[in-house]
mmCIF file with all atom_site columns, C-alpha atoms in Angstrom:
data_model
loop_
_atom_site.group_PDB
_atom_site.id
_atom_site.type_symbol
_atom_site.label_atom_id
_atom_site.label_alt_id
_atom_site.label_comp_id
_atom_site.label_asym_id
_atom_site.label_entity_id
_atom_site.label_seq_id
_atom_site.pdbx_PDB_ins_code
_atom_site.Cartn_x
_atom_site.Cartn_y
_atom_site.Cartn_z
_atom_site.occupancy
_atom_site.B_iso_or_equiv
_atom_site.pdbx_formal_charge
_atom_site.auth_seq_id
_atom_site.auth_comp_id
_atom_site.auth_asym_id
_atom_site.auth_atom_id
_atom_site.pdbx_PDB_model_num
ATOM 1   C CA . UNK A 1 1   ? 136.848 91.629  126.178 1.00 0.00 ? 215 UNK A CA 1
ATOM 2   C CA . UNK A 1 2   ? 135.476 90.608  122.995 1.00 0.00 ? 216 UNK A CA 1
ATOM 3   C CA . UNK A 1 3   ? 131.761 90.970  122.166 1.00 0.00 ? 217 UNK A CA 1
ATOM 4   C CA . UNK A 1 4   ? 129.980 87.775  121.185 1.00 0.00 ? 218 UNK A CA 1
ATOM 5   C CA . UNK A 1 5   ? 126.959 89.577  120.402 1.00 0.00 ? 219 UNK A CA 1
ATOM 6   C CA . UNK A 1 6   ? 126.398 90.114  116.277 1.00 0.00 ? 220 UNK A CA 1
ATOM 7   C CA . UNK A 1 7   ? 125.491 93.022  114.565 1.00 0.00 ? 221 UNK A CA 1
ATOM 8   C CA . UNK A 1 8   ? 121.801 93.192  113.852 1.00 0.00 ? 222 UNK A CA 1
ATOM 9   C CA . UNK A 1 9   ? 120.691 92.662  110.200 1.00 0.00 ? 223 UNK A CA 1
ATOM 10  C CA . UNK A 1 10  ? 119.473 95.735  108.164 1.00 0.00 ? 224 UNK A CA 1
ATOM 11  C CA . UNK A 1 11  ? 116.227 94.512  108.188 1.00 0.00 ? 225 UNK A CA 1
ATOM 12  C CA . UNK A 1 12  ? 113.093 95.379  109.483 1.00 0.00 ? 226 UNK A CA 1
ATOM 13  C CA . UNK A 1 13  ? 110.476 92.328  110.213 1.00 0.00 ? 227 UNK A CA 1
ATOM 14  C CA . UNK A 1 14  ? 106.984 92.829  109.844 1.00 0.00 ? 228 UNK A CA 1
ATOM 15  C CA . UNK A 1 15  ? 104.476 90.611  111.168 1.00 0.00 ? 229 UNK A CA 1
ATOM 16  C CA . UNK A 1 16  ? 101.403 90.084  108.935 1.00 0.00 ? 230 UNK A CA 1
ATOM 17  C CA . UNK A 1 17  ? 98.195  88.120  109.052 1.00 0.00 ? 231 UNK A CA 1
ATOM 18  C CA . UNK A 1 18  ? 95.504  89.603  107.772 1.00 0.00 ? 232 UNK A CA 1
ATOM 19  C CA . UNK A 1 19  ? 94.378  92.507  109.976 1.00 0.00 ? 233 UNK A CA 1
ATOM 20  C CA . UNK A 1 20  ? 93.682  96.349  109.333 1.00 0.00 ? 234 UNK A CA 1
ATOM 21  C CA . UNK A 1 21  ? 96.612  96.624  112.213 1.00 0.00 ? 235 UNK A CA 1
ATOM 22  C CA . UNK A 1 22  ? 98.623  94.444  109.701 1.00 0.00 ? 236 UNK A CA 1
ATOM 23  C CA . UNK A 1 23  ? 98.159  96.719  106.753 1.00 0.00 ? 237 UNK A CA 1
ATOM 24  C CA . UNK A 1 24  ? 98.997  99.723  108.528 1.00 0.00 ? 238 UNK A CA 1
ATOM 25  C CA . UNK A 1 25  ? 102.131 98.322  109.982 1.00 0.00 ? 239 UNK A CA 1
ATOM 26  C CA . UNK A 1 26  ? 103.059 97.223  106.841 1.00 0.00 ? 240 UNK A CA 1
ATOM 27  C CA . UNK A 1 27  ? 103.058 100.621 104.889 1.00 0.00 ? 241 UNK A CA 1
ATOM 28  C CA . UNK A 1 28  ? 104.932 102.053 108.285 1.00 0.00 ? 242 UNK A CA 1
ATOM 29  C CA . UNK A 1 29  ? 107.376 99.191  107.804 1.00 0.00 ? 243 UNK A CA 1
ATOM 30  C CA . UNK A 1 30  ? 108.214 100.045 104.074 1.00 0.00 ? 244 UNK A CA 1
ATOM 31  C CA . UNK A 1 31  ? 108.322 103.907 104.840 1.00 0.00 ? 245 UNK A CA 1
ATOM 32  C CA . UNK A 1 32  ? 110.969 103.071 107.622 1.00 0.00 ? 246 UNK A CA 1
ATOM 33  C CA . UNK A 1 33  ? 112.979 101.086 105.089 1.00 0.00 ? 247 UNK A CA 1
ATOM 34  C CA . UNK A 1 34  ? 113.413 103.519 103.100 1.00 0.00 ? 248 UNK A CA 1
ATOM 35  C CA . UNK A 1 35  ? 114.846 106.008 105.778 1.00 0.00 ? 249 UNK A CA 1
ATOM 36  C CA . UNK A 1 36  ? 117.078 103.483 107.104 1.00 0.00 ? 250 UNK A CA 1
ATOM 37  C CA . UNK A 1 37  ? 118.024 101.990 103.928 1.00 0.00 ? 251 UNK A CA 1
ATOM 38  C CA . UNK A 1 38  ? 117.031 97.983  105.118 1.00 0.00 ? 252 UNK A CA 1
ATOM 39  C CA . UNK A 1 39  ? 114.520 95.773  103.923 1.00 0.00 ? 253 UNK A CA 1
ATOM 40  C CA . UNK A 1 40  ? 111.246 94.422  105.040 1.00 0.00 ? 254 UNK A CA 1
ATOM 41  C CA . UNK A 1 41  ? 110.780 91.072  105.938 1.00 0.00 ? 255 UNK A CA 1
ATOM 42  C CA . UNK A 1 42  ? 107.380 90.369  105.790 1.00 0.00 ? 256 UNK A CA 1
ATOM 43  C CA . UNK A 1 43  ? 106.634 87.254  108.038 1.00 0.00 ? 257 UNK A CA 1
ATOM 44  C CA . UNK A 1 44  ? 103.167 85.582  108.606 1.00 0.00 ? 258 UNK A CA 1
ATOM 45  C CA . UNK A 1 45  ? 103.040 82.863  111.122 1.00 0.00 ? 259 UNK A CA 1
ATOM 46  C CA . UNK A 1 46  ? 100.335 80.004  110.510 1.00 0.00 ? 260 UNK A CA 1
ATOM 47  C CA . UNK A 1 47  ? 99.922  76.400  112.647 1.00 0.00 ? 261 UNK A CA 1
ATOM 48  C CA . UNK A 1 48  ? 97.778  73.477  111.688 1.00 0.00 ? 262 UNK A CA 1
ATOM 49  C CA . UNK A 1 49  ? 94.001  74.440  111.979 1.00 0.00 ? 263 UNK A CA 1
ATOM 50  C CA . UNK A 1 50  ? 91.725  71.060  113.329 1.00 0.00 ? 264 UNK A CA 1
ATOM 51  C CA . UNK A 1 51  ? 88.397  70.556  112.008 1.00 0.00 ? 265 UNK A CA 1
ATOM 52  C CA . UNK A 1 52  ? 85.547  68.471  113.119 1.00 0.00 ? 266 UNK A CA 1
ATOM 53  C CA . UNK A 1 53  ? 86.115  65.215  111.165 1.00 0.00 ? 267 UNK A CA 1
ATOM 54  C CA . UNK A 1 54  ? 83.074  63.021  112.696 1.00 0.00 ? 268 UNK A CA 1
ATOM 55  C CA . UNK A 1 55  ? 82.287  61.929  116.032 1.00 0.00 ? 269 UNK A CA 1
ATOM 56  C CA . UNK A 1 56  ? 84.485  59.133  115.962 1.00 0.00 ? 270 UNK A CA 1
ATOM 57  C CA . UNK A 1 57  ? 87.398  60.772  115.052 1.00 0.00 ? 271 UNK A CA 1
ATOM 58  C CA . UNK A 1 58  ? 87.028  64.018  117.130 1.00 0.00 ? 272 UNK A CA 1
ATOM 59  C CA . UNK A 1 59  ? 89.000  66.504  115.293 1.00 0.00 ? 273 UNK A CA 1
ATOM 60  C CA . UNK A 1 60  ? 91.631  66.012  112.231 1.00 0.00 ? 274 UNK A CA 1
ATOM 61  C CA . UNK A 1 61  ? 94.197  68.629  111.044 1.00 0.00 ? 275 UNK A CA 1
ATOM 62  C CA . UNK A 1 62  ? 92.718  70.629  107.866 1.00 0.00 ? 276 UNK A CA 1
ATOM 63  C CA . UNK A 1 63  ? 94.745  69.588  104.793 1.00 0.00 ? 277 UNK A CA 1
ATOM 64  C CA . UNK A 1 64  ? 98.249  71.562  105.205 1.00 0.00 ? 278 UNK A CA 1
ATOM 65  C CA . UNK A 1 65  ? 98.719  71.743  101.327 1.00 0.00 ? 279 UNK A CA 1
ATOM 66  C CA . UNK A 1 66  ? 95.186  73.991  101.612 1.00 0.00 ? 280 UNK A CA 1
ATOM 67  C CA . UNK A 1 67  ? 96.412  75.792  104.458 1.00 0.00 ? 281 UNK A CA 1
ATOM 68  C CA . UNK A 1 68  ? 99.702  77.051  103.058 1.00 0.00 ? 282 UNK A CA 1
ATOM 69  C CA . UNK A 1 69  ? 97.946  77.749  100.047 1.00 0.00 ? 283 UNK A CA 1
ATOM 70  C CA . UNK A 1 70  ? 95.440  80.256  101.799 1.00 0.00 ? 284 UNK A CA 1
ATOM 71  C CA . UNK A 1 71  ? 97.791  81.706  103.947 1.00 0.00 ? 285 UNK A CA 1
ATOM 72  C CA . UNK A 1 72  ? 100.108 82.333  101.125 1.00 0.00 ? 286 UNK A CA 1
ATOM 73  C CA . UNK A 1 73  ? 97.107  83.992  99.319  1.00 0.00 ? 287 UNK A CA 1
ATOM 74  C CA . UNK A 1 74  ? 96.197  86.279  102.463 1.00 0.00 ? 288 UNK A CA 1
ATOM 75  C CA . UNK A 1 75  ? 99.998  87.330  102.987 1.00 0.00 ? 289 UNK A CA 1
ATOM 76  C CA . UNK A 1 76  ? 99.999  87.848  99.141  1.00 0.00 ? 290 UNK A CA 1
ATOM 77  C CA . UNK A 1 77  ? 96.969  89.993  98.751  1.00 0.00 ? 291 UNK A CA 1
ATOM 78  C CA . UNK A 1 78  ? 98.286  92.306  101.837 1.00 0.00 ? 292 UNK A CA 1
ATOM 79  C CA . UNK A 1 79  ? 101.526 93.075  100.599 1.00 0.00 ? 293 UNK A CA 1
ATOM 80  C CA . UNK A 1 80  ? 99.957  93.670  97.097  1.00 0.00 ? 294 UNK A CA 1
ATOM 81  C CA . UNK A 1 81  ? 97.408  96.052  98.574  1.00 0.00 ? 295 UNK A CA 1
ATOM 82  C CA . UNK A 1 82  ? 99.829  97.840  100.499 1.00 0.00 ? 296 UNK A CA 1
ATOM 83  C CA . UNK A 1 83  ? 102.390 98.249  97.451  1.00 0.00 ? 297 UNK A CA 1
ATOM 84  C CA . UNK A 1 84  ? 99.751  99.424  95.520  1.00 0.00 ? 298 UNK A CA 1
ATOM 85  C CA . UNK A 1 85  ? 99.210  102.736 98.298  1.00 0.00 ? 299 UNK A CA 1
ATOM 86  C CA . UNK A 1 86  ? 103.216 103.043 98.930  1.00 0.00 ? 300 UNK A CA 1
ATOM 87  C CA . UNK A 1 87  ? 106.206 104.085 97.610  1.00 0.00 ? 301 UNK A CA 1
ATOM 88  C CA . UNK A 1 88  ? 108.698 101.158 97.780  1.00 0.00 ? 302 UNK A CA 1
ATOM 89  C CA . UNK A 1 89  ? 111.070 102.214 95.311  1.00 0.00 ? 303 UNK A CA 1
ATOM 90  C CA . UNK A 1 90  ? 114.550 101.379 96.505  1.00 0.00 ? 304 UNK A CA 1
ATOM 91  C CA . UNK A 1 91  ? 112.891 98.708  99.033  1.00 0.00 ? 305 UNK A CA 1
ATOM 92  C CA . UNK A 1 92  ? 113.202 95.282  98.671  1.00 0.00 ? 306 UNK A CA 1
ATOM 93  C CA . UNK A 1 93  ? 110.357 93.385  100.251 1.00 0.00 ? 307 UNK A CA 1
ATOM 94  C CA . UNK A 1 94  ? 110.697 89.794  100.997 1.00 0.00 ? 308 UNK A CA 1
ATOM 95  C CA . UNK A 1 95  ? 108.015 87.163  101.959 1.00 0.00 ? 309 UNK A CA 1
ATOM 96  C CA . UNK A 1 96  ? 108.269 84.794  104.321 1.00 0.00 ? 310 UNK A CA 1
ATOM 97  C CA . UNK A 1 97  ? 105.552 82.033  105.802 1.00 0.00 ? 311 UNK A CA 1
ATOM 98  C CA . UNK A 1 98  ? 106.914 80.440  109.123 1.00 0.00 ? 312 UNK A CA 1
ATOM 99  C CA . UNK A 1 99  ? 105.186 77.499  110.606 1.00 0.00 ? 313 UNK A CA 1
ATOM 100 C CA . UNK A 1 100 ? 104.166 78.256  114.546 1.00 0.00 ? 314 UNK A CA 1
ATOM 101 C CA . UNK A 1 101 ? 102.100 80.544  116.624 1.00 0.00 ? 315 UNK A CA 1
ATOM 102 C CA . UNK A 1 102 ? 102.221 84.322  116.044 1.00 0.00 ? 316 UNK A CA 1
ATOM 103 C CA . UNK A 1 103 ? 104.158 85.607  119.334 1.00 0.00 ? 317 UNK A CA 1
ATOM 104 C CA . UNK A 1 104 ? 106.638 82.850  119.651 1.00 0.00 ? 318 UNK A CA 1
ATOM 105 C CA . UNK A 1 105 ? 107.679 82.942  115.812 1.00 0.00 ? 319 UNK A CA 1
ATOM 106 C CA . UNK A 1 106 ? 107.749 87.012  115.688 1.00 0.00 ? 320 UNK A CA 1
ATOM 107 C CA . UNK A 1 107 ? 110.530 87.268  118.984 1.00 0.00 ? 321 UNK A CA 1
ATOM 108 C CA . UNK A 1 108 ? 112.421 84.470  117.236 1.00 0.00 ? 322 UNK A CA 1
ATOM 109 C CA . UNK A 1 109 ? 112.593 86.362  114.125 1.00 0.00 ? 323 UNK A CA 1
ATOM 110 C CA . UNK A 1 110 ? 113.573 89.383  116.246 1.00 0.00 ? 324 UNK A CA 1
ATOM 111 C CA . UNK A 1 111 ? 116.919 88.327  116.951 1.00 0.00 ? 325 UNK A CA 1
ATOM 112 C CA . UNK A 1 112 ? 119.204 89.807  114.752 1.00 0.00 ? 326 UNK A CA 1
ATOM 113 C CA . UNK A 1 113 ? 116.769 92.362  113.522 1.00 0.00 ? 327 UNK A CA 1
ATOM 114 C CA . UNK A 1 114 ? 116.816 96.148  113.336 1.00 0.00 ? 328 UNK A CA 1
ATOM 115 C CA . UNK A 1 115 ? 113.293 96.483  114.036 1.00 0.00 ? 329 UNK A CA 1
ATOM 116 C CA . UNK A 1 116 ? 110.236 94.527  114.475 1.00 0.00 ? 330 UNK A CA 1
ATOM 117 C CA . UNK A 1 117 ? 106.977 95.964  113.671 1.00 0.00 ? 331 UNK A CA 1
ATOM 118 C CA . UNK A 1 118 ? 103.388 94.748  113.674 1.00 0.00 ? 332 UNK A CA 1
ATOM 119 C CA . UNK A 1 119 ? 99.601  96.046  114.270 1.00 0.00 ? 333 UNK A CA 1
ATOM 120 C CA . UNK A 1 120 ? 98.573  96.895  117.535 1.00 0.00 ? 334 UNK A CA 1
ATOM 121 C CA . UNK A 1 121 ? 95.279  94.420  116.913 1.00 0.00 ? 335 UNK A CA 1
ATOM 122 C CA . UNK A 1 122 ? 94.991  91.163  115.649 1.00 0.00 ? 336 UNK A CA 1
ATOM 123 C CA . UNK A 1 123 ? 92.400  89.108  113.758 1.00 0.00 ? 337 UNK A CA 1
ATOM 124 C CA . UNK A 1 124 ? 91.276  87.493  117.249 1.00 0.00 ? 338 UNK A CA 1
ATOM 125 C CA . UNK A 1 125 ? 90.356  88.782  121.068 1.00 0.00 ? 339 UNK A CA 1
ATOM 126 C CA . UNK A 1 126 ? 88.268  91.339  122.426 1.00 0.00 ? 340 UNK A CA 1
ATOM 127 C CA . UNK A 1 127 ? 87.696  94.461  120.295 1.00 0.00 ? 341 UNK A CA 1
ATOM 128 C CA . UNK A 1 128 ? 87.730  96.335  123.227 1.00 0.00 ? 342 UNK A CA 1
ATOM 129 C CA . UNK A 1 129 ? 91.523  96.281  124.199 1.00 0.00 ? 343 UNK A CA 1
ATOM 130 C CA . UNK A 1 130 ? 93.856  98.551  123.175 1.00 0.00 ? 344 UNK A CA 1
ATOM 131 C CA . UNK A 1 131 ? 96.696  96.114  122.533 1.00 0.00 ? 345 UNK A CA 1
ATOM 132 C CA . UNK A 1 132 ? 96.419  92.246  121.173 1.00 0.00 ? 346 UNK A CA 1
ATOM 133 C CA . UNK A 1 133 ? 98.078  89.348  123.021 1.00 0.00 ? 347 UNK A CA 1
ATOM 134 C CA . UNK A 1 134 ? 100.552 89.032  120.234 1.00 0.00 ? 348 UNK A CA 1
ATOM 135 C CA . UNK A 1 135 ? 101.843 92.814  120.145 1.00 0.00 ? 349 UNK A CA 1
ATOM 136 C CA . UNK A 1 136 ? 101.872 92.643  123.903 1.00 0.00 ? 350 UNK A CA 1
ATOM 137 C CA . UNK A 1 137 ? 104.332 89.438  123.961 1.00 0.00 ? 351 UNK A CA 1
ATOM 138 C CA . UNK A 1 138 ? 106.590 90.775  121.584 1.00 0.00 ? 352 UNK A CA 1
ATOM 139 C CA . UNK A 1 139 ? 106.798 94.293  123.686 1.00 0.00 ? 353 UNK A CA 1
ATOM 140 C CA . UNK A 1 140 ? 107.767 92.193  126.414 1.00 0.00 ? 354 UNK A CA 1
ATOM 141 C CA . UNK A 1 141 ? 110.204 89.713  124.738 1.00 0.00 ? 355 UNK A CA 1
ATOM 142 C CA . UNK A 1 142 ? 111.406 90.481  121.737 1.00 0.00 ? 356 UNK A CA 1
ATOM 143 C CA . UNK A 1 143 ? 114.928 90.755  121.217 1.00 0.00 ? 357 UNK A CA 1
ATOM 144 C CA . UNK A 1 144 ? 115.235 94.496  119.111 1.00 0.00 ? 358 UNK A CA 1
ATOM 145 C CA . UNK A 1 145 ? 113.171 97.680  118.837 1.00 0.00 ? 359 UNK A CA 1
ATOM 146 C CA . UNK A 1 146 ? 109.357 97.083  118.390 1.00 0.00 ? 360 UNK A CA 1
ATOM 147 C CA . UNK A 1 147 ? 107.054 99.093  116.918 1.00 0.00 ? 361 UNK A CA 1
ATOM 148 C CA . UNK A 1 148 ? 103.168 98.651  117.762 1.00 0.00 ? 362 UNK A CA 1
ATOM 149 C CA . UNK A 1 149 ? 101.317 100.660 114.676 1.00 0.00 ? 363 UNK A CA 1
ATOM 150 C CA . UNK A 1 150 ? 97.536  101.655 115.490 1.00 0.00 ? 364 UNK A CA 1
ATOM 151 C CA . UNK A 1 151 ? 95.228  101.106 112.415 1.00 0.00 ? 365 UNK A CA 1
ATOM 152 C CA . UNK A 1 152 ? 93.508  104.380 112.828 1.00 0.00 ? 366 UNK A CA 1
ATOM 153 C CA . UNK A 1 153 ? 95.998  106.270 112.383 1.00 0.00 ? 367 UNK A CA 1
ATOM 154 C CA . UNK A 1 154 ? 97.691  107.651 109.775 1.00 0.00 ? 368 UNK A CA 1
ATOM 155 C CA . UNK A 1 155 ? 100.890 105.942 108.340 1.00 0.00 ? 369 UNK A CA 1
#
């Protein structure tokens, strides 16, 4: 019987959204990519932000060009900071921004990936929780092995 499932790509997808957990996840993913001879696919999900315009117009979307530029600046800053700390020799780093909800985007990105890596806690939510909502969702629904990295552990 033929297997119609394709082999996973030799890529490690890492979700980056600006938190300390994302930095730790990226450091971990780069080190793992060196061992696996894989490339790191840094993915930042973003969605349109709505801001109050006036009492008559309710909320309007923030200028998408400004939003994309800010997301790109944040992603570049995190990647550059981690690259200054970690030996990346022989590891290809790809950068992508994808419009959509973080959990949905990363779950979709897990298709055909060797591994999906995220921080345990993102920027939102309740600080006392051990696991954020995005990391919990991808752990349950990702289609490849998922690694959740705590920012307080040495990576």
